[in-house]
mmCIF file of C-alpha atoms and ligand atoms in Angstrom:
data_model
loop_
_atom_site.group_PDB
_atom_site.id
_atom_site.type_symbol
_atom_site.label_atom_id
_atom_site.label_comp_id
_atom_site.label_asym_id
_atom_site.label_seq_id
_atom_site.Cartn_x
_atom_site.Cartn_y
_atom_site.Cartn_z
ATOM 1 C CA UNK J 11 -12.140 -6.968 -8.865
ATOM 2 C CA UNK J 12 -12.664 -9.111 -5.635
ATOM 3 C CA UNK J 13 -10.263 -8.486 -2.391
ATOM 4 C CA UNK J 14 -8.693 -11.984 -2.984
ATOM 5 C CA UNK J 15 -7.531 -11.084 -6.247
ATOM 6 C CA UNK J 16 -6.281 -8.311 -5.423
ATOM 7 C CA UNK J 17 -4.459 -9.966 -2.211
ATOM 8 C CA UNK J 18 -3.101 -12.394 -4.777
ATOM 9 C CA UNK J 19 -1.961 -9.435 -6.900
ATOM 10 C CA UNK J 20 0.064 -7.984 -4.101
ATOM 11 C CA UNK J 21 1.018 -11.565 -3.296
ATOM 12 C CA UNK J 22 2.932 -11.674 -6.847
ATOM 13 C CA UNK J 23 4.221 -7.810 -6.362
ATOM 14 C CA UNK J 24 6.333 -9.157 -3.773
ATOM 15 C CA UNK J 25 8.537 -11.159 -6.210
ATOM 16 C CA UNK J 26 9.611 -7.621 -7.235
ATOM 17 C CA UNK J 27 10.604 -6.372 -3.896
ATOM 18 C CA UNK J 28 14.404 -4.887 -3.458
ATOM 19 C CA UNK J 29 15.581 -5.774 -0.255
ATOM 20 C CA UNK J 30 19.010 -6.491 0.560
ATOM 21 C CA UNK J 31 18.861 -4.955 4.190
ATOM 22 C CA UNK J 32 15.591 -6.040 5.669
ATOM 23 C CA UNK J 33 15.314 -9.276 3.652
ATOM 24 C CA UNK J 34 10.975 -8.375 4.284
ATOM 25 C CA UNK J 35 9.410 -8.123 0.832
ATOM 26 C CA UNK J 36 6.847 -6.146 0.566
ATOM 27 C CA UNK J 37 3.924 -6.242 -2.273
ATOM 28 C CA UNK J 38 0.691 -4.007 -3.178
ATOM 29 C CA UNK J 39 -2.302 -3.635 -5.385
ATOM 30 C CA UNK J 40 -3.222 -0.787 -5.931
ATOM 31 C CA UNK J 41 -7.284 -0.559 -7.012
ATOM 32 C CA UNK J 42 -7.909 2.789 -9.385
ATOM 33 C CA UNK J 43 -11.605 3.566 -9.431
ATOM 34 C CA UNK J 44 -11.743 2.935 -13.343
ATOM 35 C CA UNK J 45 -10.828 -0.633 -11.913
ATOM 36 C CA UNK J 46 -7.213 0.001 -13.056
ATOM 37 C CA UNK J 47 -4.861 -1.696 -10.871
ATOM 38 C CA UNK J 48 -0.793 -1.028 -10.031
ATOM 39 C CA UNK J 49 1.642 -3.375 -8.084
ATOM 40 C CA UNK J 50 4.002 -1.621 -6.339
ATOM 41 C CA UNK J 51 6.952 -3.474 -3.996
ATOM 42 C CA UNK J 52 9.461 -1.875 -1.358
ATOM 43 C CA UNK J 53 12.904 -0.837 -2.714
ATOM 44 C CA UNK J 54 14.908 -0.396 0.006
ATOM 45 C CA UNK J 55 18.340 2.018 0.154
ATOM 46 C CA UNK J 56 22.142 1.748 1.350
ATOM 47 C CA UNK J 57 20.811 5.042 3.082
ATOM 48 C CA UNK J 58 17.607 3.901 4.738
ATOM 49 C CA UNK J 59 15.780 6.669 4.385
ATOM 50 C CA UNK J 60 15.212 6.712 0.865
ATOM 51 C CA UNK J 61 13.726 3.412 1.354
ATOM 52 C CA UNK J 62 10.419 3.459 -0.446
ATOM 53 C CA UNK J 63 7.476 1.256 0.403
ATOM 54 C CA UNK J 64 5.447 -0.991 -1.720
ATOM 55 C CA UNK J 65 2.233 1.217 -1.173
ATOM 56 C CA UNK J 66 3.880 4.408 -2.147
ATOM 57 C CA UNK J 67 5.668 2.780 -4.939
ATOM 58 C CA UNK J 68 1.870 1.635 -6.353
ATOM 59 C CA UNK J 69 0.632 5.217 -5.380
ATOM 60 C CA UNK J 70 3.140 7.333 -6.844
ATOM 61 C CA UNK J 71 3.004 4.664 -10.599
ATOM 62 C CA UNK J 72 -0.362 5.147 -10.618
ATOM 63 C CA UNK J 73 -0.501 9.272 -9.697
ATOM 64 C CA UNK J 74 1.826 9.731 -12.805
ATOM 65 C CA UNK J 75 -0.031 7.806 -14.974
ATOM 66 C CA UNK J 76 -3.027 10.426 -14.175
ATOM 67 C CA UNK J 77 -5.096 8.653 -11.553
ATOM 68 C CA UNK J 78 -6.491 10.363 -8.622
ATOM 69 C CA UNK J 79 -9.053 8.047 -7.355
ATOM 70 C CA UNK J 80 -8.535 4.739 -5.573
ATOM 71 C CA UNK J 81 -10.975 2.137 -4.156
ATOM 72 C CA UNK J 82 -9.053 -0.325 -2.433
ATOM 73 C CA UNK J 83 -5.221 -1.655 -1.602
ATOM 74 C CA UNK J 84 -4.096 -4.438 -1.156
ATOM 75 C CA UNK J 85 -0.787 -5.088 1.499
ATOM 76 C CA UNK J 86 1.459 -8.255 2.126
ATOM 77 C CA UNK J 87 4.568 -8.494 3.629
ATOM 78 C CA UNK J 88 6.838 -11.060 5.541
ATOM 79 C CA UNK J 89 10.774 -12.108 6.041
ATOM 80 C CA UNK J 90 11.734 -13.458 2.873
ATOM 81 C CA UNK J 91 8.625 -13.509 1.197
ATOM 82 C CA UNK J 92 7.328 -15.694 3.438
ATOM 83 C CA UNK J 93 3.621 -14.460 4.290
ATOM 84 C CA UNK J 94 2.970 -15.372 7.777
ATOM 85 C CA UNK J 95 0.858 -12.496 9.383
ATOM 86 C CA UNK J 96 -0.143 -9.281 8.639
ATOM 87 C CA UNK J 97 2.391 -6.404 7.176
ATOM 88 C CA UNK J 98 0.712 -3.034 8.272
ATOM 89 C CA UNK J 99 0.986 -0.152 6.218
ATOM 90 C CA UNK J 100 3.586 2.850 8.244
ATOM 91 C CA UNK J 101 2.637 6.239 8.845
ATOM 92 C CA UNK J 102 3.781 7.820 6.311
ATOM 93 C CA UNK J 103 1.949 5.372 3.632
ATOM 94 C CA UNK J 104 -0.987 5.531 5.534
ATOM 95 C CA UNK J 105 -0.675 9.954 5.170
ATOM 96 C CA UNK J 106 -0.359 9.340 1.447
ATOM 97 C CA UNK J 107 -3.345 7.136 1.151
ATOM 98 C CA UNK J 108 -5.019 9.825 2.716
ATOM 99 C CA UNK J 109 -3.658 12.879 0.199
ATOM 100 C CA UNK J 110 -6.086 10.720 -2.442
ATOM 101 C CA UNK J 111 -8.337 8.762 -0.600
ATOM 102 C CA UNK J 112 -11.442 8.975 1.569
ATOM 103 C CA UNK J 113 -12.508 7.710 5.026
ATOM 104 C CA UNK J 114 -13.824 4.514 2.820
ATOM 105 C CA UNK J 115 -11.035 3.717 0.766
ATOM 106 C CA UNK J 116 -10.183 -0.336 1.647
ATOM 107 C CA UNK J 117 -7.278 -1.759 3.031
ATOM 108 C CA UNK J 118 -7.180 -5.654 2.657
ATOM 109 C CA UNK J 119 -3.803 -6.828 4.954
ATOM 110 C CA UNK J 120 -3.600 -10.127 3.505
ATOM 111 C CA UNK J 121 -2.392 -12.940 5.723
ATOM 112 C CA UNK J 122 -1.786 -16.691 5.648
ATOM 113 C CA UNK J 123 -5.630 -17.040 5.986
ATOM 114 C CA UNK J 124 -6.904 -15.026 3.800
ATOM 115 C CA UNK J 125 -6.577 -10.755 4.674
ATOM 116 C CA UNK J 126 -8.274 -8.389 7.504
ATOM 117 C CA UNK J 127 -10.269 -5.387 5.302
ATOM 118 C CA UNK J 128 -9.954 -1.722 7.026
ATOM 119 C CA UNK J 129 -11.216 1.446 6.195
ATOM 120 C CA UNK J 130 -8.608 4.437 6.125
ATOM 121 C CA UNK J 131 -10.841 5.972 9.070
ATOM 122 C CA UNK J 132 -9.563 2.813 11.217
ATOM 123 C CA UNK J 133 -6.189 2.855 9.937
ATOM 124 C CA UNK J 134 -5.518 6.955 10.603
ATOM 125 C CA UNK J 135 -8.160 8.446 12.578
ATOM 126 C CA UNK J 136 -8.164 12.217 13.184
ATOM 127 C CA UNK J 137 -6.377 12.256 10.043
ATOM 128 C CA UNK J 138 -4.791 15.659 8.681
ATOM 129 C CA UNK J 139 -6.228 15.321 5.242
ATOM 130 C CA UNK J 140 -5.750 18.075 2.087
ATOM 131 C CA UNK J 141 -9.459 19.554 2.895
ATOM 132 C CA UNK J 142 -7.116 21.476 6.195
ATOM 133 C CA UNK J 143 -5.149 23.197 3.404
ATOM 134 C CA UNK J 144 -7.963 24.858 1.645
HETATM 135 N N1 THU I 346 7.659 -1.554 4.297
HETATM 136 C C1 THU I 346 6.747 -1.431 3.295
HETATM 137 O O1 THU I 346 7.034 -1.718 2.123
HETATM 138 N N2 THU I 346 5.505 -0.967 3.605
HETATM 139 C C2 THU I 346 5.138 -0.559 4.859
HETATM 140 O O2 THU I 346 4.110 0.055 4.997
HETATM 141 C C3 THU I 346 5.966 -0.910 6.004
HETATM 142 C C4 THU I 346 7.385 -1.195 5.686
HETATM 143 C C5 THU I 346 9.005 -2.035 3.969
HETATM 144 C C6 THU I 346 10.090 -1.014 4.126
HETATM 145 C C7 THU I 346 11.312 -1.877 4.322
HETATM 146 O O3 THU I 346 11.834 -2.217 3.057
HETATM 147 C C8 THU I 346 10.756 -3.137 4.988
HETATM 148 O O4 THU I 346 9.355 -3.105 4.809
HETATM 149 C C9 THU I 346 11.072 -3.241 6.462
HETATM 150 O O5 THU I 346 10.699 -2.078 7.134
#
């Protein structure tokens, strides 16, 4: 699995996006370390809050299907599917990488161009990660 295919395959998550408030679909690809890979898309909520985003959707498929160990994700986002720039992970996506994942787990934030690749040490430093739980 190369980054631009899985860019592409968060590219196509997209199309399943629910957003009838923001109008900003969201896509992921999720890369399982047996080179298993989920889609996940934002669903978004009357409420707000229970919004979900399209990286926790692809974490939480792939978590109850068994998987615990991730290589790489894949994020695009823009106003009507419409990928312009880069579509950051939030916070709270970002803390659930980190529940599974590693200082070297990949993020690819694909763009227009192509996609930037981060580690989750760049994307949450000083992160509080399960090992303070212990
Ligand atoms: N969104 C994501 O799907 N992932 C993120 O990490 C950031 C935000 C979604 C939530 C909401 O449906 C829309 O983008 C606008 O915030």
């Amino acid at each position: 699995m190369t980054p631009e295919k899985l860019v592409e395959l968060a590219k196509e998550a997209m199309a399943h996006a629910y957003v009838p408030y923001s109008g900003y679909k969201v896509g992921a690809a999720l890369l399982c370390a047996d080179g298993t890979v989920y889609q996940g898309c934002n669903i978004e909520n009357a409420a707000y809050g229970p919004t979900n985003c399209a990286e926790r959707t692809a974490f939480f498929k792939a978590v109850y299907d068994g998987h615990r160990a991730f290589t790489a994700i894949a994020v695009v986002g823009g106003k009507d599917g419409a990928v312009d720039g880069i579509f950051p992970p939030c916070g709270v996506c970002r803390q659930v990488m980190r529940e599974f994942c590693g200082d070297d787990f990949m993020i690819y934030l694909g763009h227009a161009g192509g996609y930037q690749p981060l580690t989750l040490a760049e994307l949450l430093p000083y992160s509080f990660s399960p090992s303070y739980m212990a």
